[in-house]
């Protein structure tokens, strides 16, 4: 049911608004992710990286181009799509319903897709993300930020997808909690052969989690590269080099040499 | 030379149904004309420490200290009027989120000019000129246009630079910056830090830079305090943060993913109850 887990995007274009007010948020973006691969989209705010992810998750329905997941056309709204690709959002304080228990949050996707055996599946999912059964009947306000993000990941796993779409999954968390969540995602990917598409502004997180990455600026992909090349400090484009330098900490000379790529 | 700021045994606690909760437990440090970083995770008490200096704590907070002086003024016993004269004009505070710090019904330029007028005691025309110059200094490209915008019309990054401009225009002697660049893109962050750097170097401003970002603090500040559970567990020269000896600091440093390493698993922190007191 969950398909091979490949993702392809061709000439994706997204506009918000009309006429002179229109914002061209994504401009002709193309990339593909092989089954089981982990691919990063990195960029600054407004670069269009999250919009690409939202198109793939079916959350943005007004776009041009081609996008497929496991060979299924994302535009078709095929009911199988949510069972193949699931999304984890940035802010676990906002993405969980405050008046639903963990149990209800996790069981809902099963009910929608008519999958039985909910009780056992909920317990399994909680175990998979490192939360014991003791968390099952808690409300989000009884959980820390890291525990909430684990619940959000468990929810994304309920339909046993082959693709995880991750939108800044650790940027709202403390660094020690970030390490726990990144380790969890690593382990889930290894155990389940998941394809991951990770959006982040943090180059170090992308380098840690991904095999390849694409750098976005103003709605377009500036360059696509292997993480190994990033580690060697070998980006081709000046924009990526600047982003890399700025990510390495404060340096007076680097700050003075910054140029605008708007 | 006497330090700009002296703090000894600072404590902040909050009443709870089960007795007082001690959020800051005996913090001491002094600050000269330098860049001091305070790092720690959420709940470590770093923000409360910063706000205590301005005596801007929630009404139910209990503040005590053996010593809390700014440039010779005892902040603990100072009357409200003295504190108001210090806040904004001599001690500035930049908060993380401009959404809650800017007045939503006032043009951003007017807010900066107001700060120059009230704290700098200059004429309206001069205040406007200074506001525009400060907008330019925080790398806002079209200051005249941005001057007339309302807070909802600017992006988060621009709002943060406007906040910083507003705090810097009275030319304070001490700036407390609580996560001032966390909401900014890395390239803008670098430019904003360069502005703060200049102010410390040129005007001898003292800076308290509160952040959760260890790498940033170690590259930007002169000295770093590491806070855990309301206490300073370690103090180091910023350049030497990598040589930290406290297990909490070491744990934090090791749990950071880095661009140039290939560890599959990041070491996670197991918190030792002894760190609360050790």
PDB file of N, CA and C in Angstrom, chain A residues 74-159:
ATOM      1  N   UNK A  74       0.351  13.997  -7.337  1.00  0.00           N
ATOM      2  CA  UNK A  74      -0.098  14.691  -6.130  1.00  0.00           C
ATOM      3  C   UNK A  74      -1.369  15.502  -6.411  1.00  0.00           C
ATOM      4  N   UNK A  75      -1.472  16.038  -7.646  1.00  0.00           N
ATOM      5  CA  UNK A  75      -2.630  16.867  -7.998  1.00  0.00           C
ATOM      6  C   UNK A  75      -3.915  16.062  -8.048  1.00  0.00           C
ATOM      7  N   UNK A  76      -3.806  14.748  -8.198  1.00  0.00           N
ATOM      8  CA  UNK A  76      -5.009  13.915  -8.335  1.00  0.00           C
ATOM      9  C   UNK A  76      -5.793  13.840  -7.025  1.00  0.00           C
ATOM     10  N   UNK A  77      -5.147  14.149  -5.908  1.00  0.00           N
ATOM     11  CA  UNK A  77      -5.821  14.028  -4.615  1.00  0.00           C
ATOM     12  C   UNK A  77      -6.154  12.582  -4.288  1.00  0.00           C
ATOM     13  N   UNK A  78      -5.433  11.645  -4.874  1.00  0.00           N
ATOM     14  CA  UNK A  78      -5.637  10.205  -4.669  1.00  0.00           C
ATOM     15  C   UNK A  78      -5.674   9.888  -3.170  1.00  0.00           C
ATOM     16  N   UNK A  79      -6.676   9.118  -2.745  1.00  0.00           N
ATOM     17  CA  UNK A  79      -6.831   8.787  -1.318  1.00  0.00           C
ATOM     18  C   UNK A  79      -5.660   7.970  -0.775  1.00  0.00           C
ATOM     19  N   UNK A  80      -4.878   7.351  -1.673  1.00  0.00           N
ATOM     20  CA  UNK A  80      -3.734   6.569  -1.208  1.00  0.00           C
ATOM     21  C   UNK A  80      -2.577   7.466  -0.779  1.00  0.00           C
ATOM     22  N   UNK A  81      -2.575   8.727  -1.260  1.00  0.00           N
ATOM     23  CA  UNK A  81      -1.424   9.602  -0.990  1.00  0.00           C
ATOM     24  C   UNK A  81      -1.119   9.799   0.490  1.00  0.00           C
ATOM     25  N   UNK A  82      -2.147  10.092   1.338  1.00  0.00           N
ATOM     26  CA  UNK A  82      -1.818  10.273   2.759  1.00  0.00           C
ATOM     27  C   UNK A  82      -1.256   9.016   3.414  1.00  0.00           C
ATOM     28  N   UNK A  83      -1.529   7.866   2.821  1.00  0.00           N
ATOM     29  CA  UNK A  83      -0.980   6.650   3.412  1.00  0.00           C
ATOM     30  C   UNK A  83       0.469   6.454   2.989  1.00  0.00           C
ATOM     31  N   UNK A  84       0.898   7.176   1.974  1.00  0.00           N
ATOM     32  CA  UNK A  84       2.281   7.044   1.502  1.00  0.00           C
ATOM     33  C   UNK A  84       3.170   8.128   2.101  1.00  0.00           C
ATOM     34  N   UNK A  85       2.633   9.364   2.166  1.00  0.00           N
ATOM     35  CA  UNK A  85       3.461  10.473   2.639  1.00  0.00           C
ATOM     36  C   UNK A  85       2.766  11.201   3.774  1.00  0.00           C
ATOM     37  N   UNK A  86       3.473  11.405   4.867  1.00  0.00           N
ATOM     38  CA  UNK A  86       2.936  12.123   6.019  1.00  0.00           C
ATOM     39  C   UNK A  86       3.878  13.235   6.425  1.00  0.00           C
ATOM     40  N   UNK A  87       3.324  14.244   7.067  1.00  0.00           N
ATOM     41  CA  UNK A  87       4.117  15.431   7.371  1.00  0.00           C
ATOM     42  C   UNK A  87       4.264  15.647   8.879  1.00  0.00           C
ATOM     43  N   UNK A  88       5.429  16.171   9.272  1.00  0.00           N
ATOM     44  CA  UNK A  88       5.667  16.594  10.660  1.00  0.00           C
ATOM     45  C   UNK A  88       5.961  18.088  10.619  1.00  0.00           C
ATOM     46  N   UNK A  89       5.245  18.845  11.469  1.00  0.00           N
ATOM     47  CA  UNK A  89       5.361  20.299  11.403  1.00  0.00           C
ATOM     48  C   UNK A  89       6.371  20.840  12.404  1.00  0.00           C
ATOM     49  N   UNK A  90       6.704  22.126  12.208  1.00  0.00           N
ATOM     50  CA  UNK A  90       7.746  22.765  13.006  1.00  0.00           C
ATOM     51  C   UNK A  90       7.391  22.870  14.491  1.00  0.00           C
ATOM     52  N   UNK A  91       6.174  23.322  14.761  1.00  0.00           N
ATOM     53  CA  UNK A  91       5.869  23.728  16.123  1.00  0.00           C
ATOM     54  C   UNK A  91       4.927  22.733  16.795  1.00  0.00           C
ATOM     55  N   UNK A  92       5.456  21.876  17.669  1.00  0.00           N
ATOM     56  CA  UNK A  92       4.591  20.872  18.291  1.00  0.00           C
ATOM     57  C   UNK A  92       3.627  21.492  19.288  1.00  0.00           C
ATOM     58  N   UNK A  93       3.799  22.792  19.594  1.00  0.00           N
ATOM     59  CA  UNK A  93       2.842  23.463  20.461  1.00  0.00           C
ATOM     60  C   UNK A  93       1.603  23.833  19.665  1.00  0.00           C
ATOM     61  N   UNK A  94       1.745  23.968  18.346  1.00  0.00           N
ATOM     62  CA  UNK A  94       0.617  24.366  17.508  1.00  0.00           C
ATOM     63  C   UNK A  94       0.017  23.200  16.730  1.00  0.00           C
ATOM     64  N   UNK A  95       0.792  22.135  16.507  1.00  0.00           N
ATOM     65  CA  UNK A  95       0.314  21.105  15.580  1.00  0.00           C
ATOM     66  C   UNK A  95      -0.495  20.002  16.264  1.00  0.00           C
ATOM     67  N   UNK A  96      -0.552  20.004  17.589  1.00  0.00           N
ATOM     68  CA  UNK A  96      -1.379  19.003  18.281  1.00  0.00           C
ATOM     69  C   UNK A  96      -2.632  19.682  18.842  1.00  0.00           C
ATOM     70  N   UNK A  97      -3.778  19.020  18.706  1.00  0.00           N
ATOM     71  CA  UNK A  97      -5.025  19.587  19.219  1.00  0.00           C
ATOM     72  C   UNK A  97      -4.963  19.635  20.744  1.00  0.00           C
ATOM     73  N   UNK A  98      -5.131  20.835  21.345  1.00  0.00           N
ATOM     74  CA  UNK A  98      -4.915  20.950  22.786  1.00  0.00           C
ATOM     75  C   UNK A  98      -5.934  20.184  23.632  1.00  0.00           C
ATOM     76  N   UNK A  99      -7.104  19.893  23.052  1.00  0.00           N
ATOM     77  CA  UNK A  99      -8.140  19.210  23.847  1.00  0.00           C
ATOM     78  C   UNK A  99      -8.294  17.747  23.467  1.00  0.00           C
ATOM     79  N   UNK A 100      -7.388  17.244  22.648  1.00  0.00           N
ATOM     80  CA  UNK A 100      -7.420  15.819  22.326  1.00  0.00           C
ATOM     81  C   UNK A 100      -6.300  15.105  23.075  1.00  0.00           C
ATOM     82  N   UNK A 101      -6.605  13.945  23.641  1.00  0.00           N
ATOM     83  CA  UNK A 101      -5.540  13.165  24.277  1.00  0.00           C
ATOM     84  C   UNK A 101      -4.619  12.627  23.178  1.00  0.00           C
ATOM     85  N   UNK A 102      -3.429  12.199  23.600  1.00  0.00           N
ATOM     86  CA  UNK A 102      -2.492  11.576  22.672  1.00  0.00           C
ATOM     87  C   UNK A 102      -3.182  10.418  21.960  1.00  0.00           C
ATOM     88  N   UNK A 103      -3.951   9.633  22.719  1.00  0.00           N
ATOM     89  CA  UNK A 103      -4.644   8.481  22.147  1.00  0.00           C
ATOM     90  C   UNK A 103      -5.562   8.899  21.001  1.00  0.00           C
ATOM     91  N   UNK A 104      -6.345   9.949  21.228  1.00  0.00           N
ATOM     92  CA  UNK A 104      -7.295  10.383  20.204  1.00  0.00           C
ATOM     93  C   UNK A 104      -6.555  10.928  18.982  1.00  0.00           C
ATOM     94  N   UNK A 105      -5.472  11.699  19.244  1.00  0.00           N
ATOM     95  CA  UNK A 105      -4.678  12.250  18.145  1.00  0.00           C
ATOM     96  C   UNK A 105      -4.120  11.128  17.270  1.00  0.00           C
ATOM     97  N   UNK A 106      -3.636  10.076  17.915  1.00  0.00           N
ATOM     98  CA  UNK A 106      -2.995   9.003  17.146  1.00  0.00           C
ATOM     99  C   UNK A 106      -4.009   8.086  16.471  1.00  0.00           C
ATOM    100  N   UNK A 107      -5.193   7.938  17.098  1.00  0.00           N
ATOM    101  CA  UNK A 107      -6.185   7.022  16.527  1.00  0.00           C
ATOM    102  C   UNK A 107      -6.948   7.649  15.360  1.00  0.00           C
ATOM    103  N   UNK A 108      -6.937   8.987  15.271  1.00  0.00           N
ATOM    104  CA  UNK A 108      -7.757   9.650  14.258  1.00  0.00           C
ATOM    105  C   UNK A 108      -7.406   9.235  12.819  1.00  0.00           C
ATOM    106  N   UNK A 109      -6.116   9.234  12.450  1.00  0.00           N
ATOM    107  CA  UNK A 109      -5.815   8.814  11.071  1.00  0.00           C
ATOM    108  C   UNK A 109      -6.295   7.400  10.775  1.00  0.00           C
ATOM    109  N   UNK A 110      -6.279   6.511  11.773  1.00  0.00           N
ATOM    110  CA  UNK A 110      -6.746   5.136  11.559  1.00  0.00           C
ATOM    111  C   UNK A 110      -8.236   5.135  11.277  1.00  0.00           C
ATOM    112  N   UNK A 111      -8.988   5.924  12.061  1.00  0.00           N
ATOM    113  CA  UNK A 111     -10.436   5.993  11.863  1.00  0.00           C
ATOM    114  C   UNK A 111     -10.763   6.527  10.475  1.00  0.00           C
ATOM    115  N   UNK A 112     -10.051   7.591  10.070  1.00  0.00           N
ATOM    116  CA  UNK A 112     -10.327   8.198   8.760  1.00  0.00           C
ATOM    117  C   UNK A 112     -10.091   7.191   7.641  1.00  0.00           C
ATOM    118  N   UNK A 113      -9.063   6.374   7.780  1.00  0.00           N
ATOM    119  CA  UNK A 113      -8.723   5.452   6.703  1.00  0.00           C
ATOM    120  C   UNK A 113      -9.299   4.053   6.930  1.00  0.00           C
ATOM    121  N   UNK A 114     -10.194   3.923   7.908  1.00  0.00           N
ATOM    122  CA  UNK A 114     -10.877   2.666   8.137  1.00  0.00           C
ATOM    123  C   UNK A 114      -9.956   1.514   8.498  1.00  0.00           C
ATOM    124  N   UNK A 115      -8.930   1.828   9.304  1.00  0.00           N
ATOM    125  CA  UNK A 115      -8.000   0.786   9.718  1.00  0.00           C
ATOM    126  C   UNK A 115      -8.352   0.357  11.141  1.00  0.00           C
ATOM    127  N   UNK A 116      -8.462  -0.922  11.362  1.00  0.00           N
ATOM    128  CA  UNK A 116      -8.855  -1.428  12.678  1.00  0.00           C
ATOM    129  C   UNK A 116      -7.673  -1.603  13.605  1.00  0.00           C
ATOM    130  N   UNK A 117      -7.906  -2.270  14.707  1.00  0.00           N
ATOM    131  CA  UNK A 117      -6.842  -2.618  15.643  1.00  0.00           C
ATOM    132  C   UNK A 117      -6.152  -1.366  16.199  1.00  0.00           C
ATOM    133  N   UNK A 118      -6.965  -0.312  16.426  1.00  0.00           N
ATOM    134  CA  UNK A 118      -6.395   0.990  16.780  1.00  0.00           C
ATOM    135  C   UNK A 118      -5.577   0.929  18.068  1.00  0.00           C
ATOM    136  N   UNK A 119      -6.108   0.238  19.061  1.00  0.00           N
ATOM    137  CA  UNK A 119      -5.464   0.256  20.358  1.00  0.00           C
ATOM    138  C   UNK A 119      -4.029  -0.271  20.284  1.00  0.00           C
ATOM    139  N   UNK A 120      -3.858  -1.397  19.627  1.00  0.00           N
ATOM    140  CA  UNK A 120      -2.525  -1.978  19.527  1.00  0.00           C
ATOM    141  C   UNK A 120      -1.601  -1.070  18.705  1.00  0.00           C
ATOM    142  N   UNK A 121      -2.147  -0.512  17.632  1.00  0.00           N
ATOM    143  CA  UNK A 121      -1.329   0.345  16.773  1.00  0.00           C
ATOM    144  C   UNK A 121      -0.873   1.609  17.492  1.00  0.00           C
ATOM    145  N   UNK A 122      -1.759   2.180  18.320  1.00  0.00           N
ATOM    146  CA  UNK A 122      -1.394   3.387  19.066  1.00  0.00           C
ATOM    147  C   UNK A 122      -0.246   3.063  20.029  1.00  0.00           C
ATOM    148  N   UNK A 123      -0.362   1.930  20.713  1.00  0.00           N
ATOM    149  CA  UNK A 123       0.704   1.560  21.646  1.00  0.00           C
ATOM    150  C   UNK A 123       2.021   1.317  20.940  1.00  0.00           C
ATOM    151  N   UNK A 124       1.937   0.654  19.785  1.00  0.00           N
ATOM    152  CA  UNK A 124       3.155   0.396  19.015  1.00  0.00           C
ATOM    153  C   UNK A 124       3.824   1.691  18.578  1.00  0.00           C
ATOM    154  N   UNK A 125       2.991   2.638  18.100  1.00  0.00           N
ATOM    155  CA  UNK A 125       3.543   3.909  17.621  1.00  0.00           C
ATOM    156  C   UNK A 125       4.214   4.663  18.764  1.00  0.00           C
ATOM    157  N   UNK A 126       3.589   4.637  19.945  1.00  0.00           N
ATOM    158  CA  UNK A 126       4.189   5.318  21.092  1.00  0.00           C
ATOM    159  C   UNK A 126       5.533   4.694  21.448  1.00  0.00           C
ATOM    160  N   UNK A 127       5.598   3.367  21.415  1.00  0.00           N
ATOM    161  CA  UNK A 127       6.858   2.682  21.683  1.00  0.00           C
ATOM    162  C   UNK A 127       7.910   3.087  20.653  1.00  0.00           C
ATOM    163  N   UNK A 128       7.483   3.136  19.375  1.00  0.00           N
ATOM    164  CA  UNK A 128       8.428   3.419  18.292  1.00  0.00           C
ATOM    165  C   UNK A 128       9.093   4.787  18.462  1.00  0.00           C
ATOM    166  N   UNK A 129       8.383   5.750  19.070  1.00  0.00           N
ATOM    167  CA  UNK A 129       8.968   7.080  19.227  1.00  0.00           C
ATOM    168  C   UNK A 129       9.540   7.276  20.634  1.00  0.00           C
ATOM    169  N   UNK A 130       9.640   6.178  21.384  1.00  0.00           N
ATOM    170  CA  UNK A 130      10.303   6.250  22.683  1.00  0.00           C
ATOM    171  C   UNK A 130       9.442   6.799  23.800  1.00  0.00           C
ATOM    172  N   UNK A 131       8.121   6.738  23.630  1.00  0.00           N
ATOM    173  CA  UNK A 131       7.230   7.147  24.720  1.00  0.00           C
ATOM    174  C   UNK A 131       6.527   5.885  25.206  1.00  0.00           C
ATOM    175  N   UNK A 132       6.438   5.717  26.487  1.00  0.00           N
ATOM    176  CA  UNK A 132       5.776   4.533  27.022  1.00  0.00           C
ATOM    177  C   UNK A 132       4.269   4.650  26.938  1.00  0.00           C
ATOM    178  N   UNK A 133       3.555   3.578  27.261  1.00  0.00           N
ATOM    179  CA  UNK A 133       2.082   3.607  27.258  1.00  0.00           C
ATOM    180  C   UNK A 133       1.525   4.619  28.258  1.00  0.00           C
ATOM    181  N   UNK A 134       2.346   5.021  29.224  1.00  0.00           N
ATOM    182  CA  UNK A 134       1.905   6.005  30.217  1.00  0.00           C
ATOM    183  C   UNK A 134       1.548   7.358  29.608  1.00  0.00           C
ATOM    184  N   UNK A 135       1.973   7.584  28.370  1.00  0.00           N
ATOM    185  CA  UNK A 135       1.700   8.872  27.724  1.00  0.00           C
ATOM    186  C   UNK A 135       0.373   8.874  26.975  1.00  0.00           C
ATOM    187  N   UNK A 136      -0.246   7.695  26.895  1.00  0.00           N
ATOM    188  CA  UNK A 136      -1.362   7.537  25.973  1.00  0.00           C
ATOM    189  C   UNK A 136      -2.544   8.446  26.266  1.00  0.00           C
ATOM    190  N   UNK A 137      -2.866   8.639  27.535  1.00  0.00           N
ATOM    191  CA  UNK A 137      -4.065   9.419  27.833  1.00  0.00           C
ATOM    192  C   UNK A 137      -3.737  10.797  28.387  1.00  0.00           C
ATOM    193  N   UNK A 138      -2.578  11.286  28.021  1.00  0.00           N
ATOM    194  CA  UNK A 138      -2.226  12.650  28.431  1.00  0.00           C
ATOM    195  C   UNK A 138      -2.693  13.649  27.380  1.00  0.00           C
ATOM    196  N   UNK A 139      -2.821  14.902  27.835  1.00  0.00           N
ATOM    197  CA  UNK A 139      -3.097  16.008  26.918  1.00  0.00           C
ATOM    198  C   UNK A 139      -1.780  16.694  26.574  1.00  0.00           C
ATOM    199  N   UNK A 140      -1.737  17.402  25.433  1.00  0.00           N
ATOM    200  CA  UNK A 140      -0.479  18.057  25.051  1.00  0.00           C
ATOM    201  C   UNK A 140       0.101  18.962  26.132  1.00  0.00           C
ATOM    202  N   UNK A 141      -0.760  19.637  26.925  1.00  0.00           N
ATOM    203  CA  UNK A 141      -0.215  20.547  27.943  1.00  0.00           C
ATOM    204  C   UNK A 141       0.486  19.800  29.075  1.00  0.00           C
ATOM    205  N   UNK A 142       0.357  18.461  29.080  1.00  0.00           N
ATOM    206  CA  UNK A 142       1.064  17.675  30.091  1.00  0.00           C
ATOM    207  C   UNK A 142       2.375  17.122  29.538  1.00  0.00           C
ATOM    208  N   UNK A 143       2.770  17.599  28.351  1.00  0.00           N
ATOM    209  CA  UNK A 143       3.983  17.083  27.703  1.00  0.00           C
ATOM    210  C   UNK A 143       4.982  18.211  27.481  1.00  0.00           C
ATOM    211  N   UNK A 144       6.275  17.867  27.496  1.00  0.00           N
ATOM    212  CA  UNK A 144       7.304  18.848  27.144  1.00  0.00           C
ATOM    213  C   UNK A 144       7.346  19.000  25.619  1.00  0.00           C
ATOM    214  N   UNK A 145       8.095  19.979  25.154  1.00  0.00           N
ATOM    215  CA  UNK A 145       8.197  20.221  23.712  1.00  0.00           C
ATOM    216  C   UNK A 145       8.717  19.000  22.963  1.00  0.00           C
ATOM    217  N   UNK A 146       9.730  18.348  23.534  1.00  0.00           N
ATOM    218  CA  UNK A 146      10.311  17.176  22.883  1.00  0.00           C
ATOM    219  C   UNK A 146       9.317  16.026  22.833  1.00  0.00           C
ATOM    220  N   UNK A 147       8.563  15.846  23.933  1.00  0.00           N
ATOM    221  CA  UNK A 147       7.558  14.774  23.957  1.00  0.00           C
ATOM    222  C   UNK A 147       6.451  15.056  22.951  1.00  0.00           C
ATOM    223  N   UNK A 148       6.063  16.330  22.843  1.00  0.00           N
ATOM    224  CA  UNK A 148       5.036  16.685  21.850  1.00  0.00           C
ATOM    225  C   UNK A 148       5.507  16.348  20.437  1.00  0.00           C
ATOM    226  N   UNK A 149       6.791  16.672  20.162  1.00  0.00           N
ATOM    227  CA  UNK A 149       7.267  16.408  18.809  1.00  0.00           C
ATOM    228  C   UNK A 149       7.320  14.891  18.560  1.00  0.00           C
ATOM    229  N   UNK A 150       7.597  14.117  19.598  1.00  0.00           N
ATOM    230  CA  UNK A 150       7.549  12.659  19.449  1.00  0.00           C
ATOM    231  C   UNK A 150       6.136  12.203  19.113  1.00  0.00           C
ATOM    232  N   UNK A 151       5.130  12.826  19.762  1.00  0.00           N
ATOM    233  CA  UNK A 151       3.737  12.476  19.454  1.00  0.00           C
ATOM    234  C   UNK A 151       3.417  12.842  18.004  1.00  0.00           C
ATOM    235  N   UNK A 152       3.890  14.004  17.570  1.00  0.00           N
ATOM    236  CA  UNK A 152       3.633  14.427  16.182  1.00  0.00           C
ATOM    237  C   UNK A 152       4.284  13.452  15.195  1.00  0.00           C
ATOM    238  N   UNK A 153       5.451  12.935  15.546  1.00  0.00           N
ATOM    239  CA  UNK A 153       6.108  11.946  14.678  1.00  0.00           C
ATOM    240  C   UNK A 153       5.325  10.629  14.710  1.00  0.00           C
ATOM    241  N   UNK A 154       4.862  10.252  15.906  1.00  0.00           N
ATOM    242  CA  UNK A 154       4.055   9.030  16.016  1.00  0.00           C
ATOM    243  C   UNK A 154       2.798   9.146  15.153  1.00  0.00           C
ATOM    244  N   UNK A 155       2.172  10.315  15.182  1.00  0.00           N
ATOM    245  CA  UNK A 155       0.970  10.509  14.368  1.00  0.00           C
ATOM    246  C   UNK A 155       1.282  10.314  12.888  1.00  0.00           C
ATOM    247  N   UNK A 156       2.449  10.848  12.470  1.00  0.00           N
ATOM    248  CA  UNK A 156       2.836  10.717  11.071  1.00  0.00           C
ATOM    249  C   UNK A 156       3.111   9.256  10.711  1.00  0.00           C
ATOM    250  N   UNK A 157       3.443   8.431  11.704  1.00  0.00           N
ATOM    251  CA  UNK A 157       3.762   7.029  11.421  1.00  0.00           C
ATOM    252  C   UNK A 157       2.538   6.120  11.445  1.00  0.00           C
ATOM    253  N   UNK A 158       1.393   6.612  11.925  1.00  0.00           N
ATOM    254  CA  UNK A 158       0.227   5.757  12.146  1.00  0.00           C
ATOM    255  C   UNK A 158      -0.207   5.011  10.891  1.00  0.00           C
ATOM    256  N   UNK A 159      -0.108   5.670   9.732  1.00  0.00           N
ATOM    257  CA  UNK A 159      -0.571   5.028   8.501  1.00  0.00           C
ATOM    258  C   UNK A 159       0.558   4.254   7.823  1.00  0.00           C
TER     259      UNK A 159
END
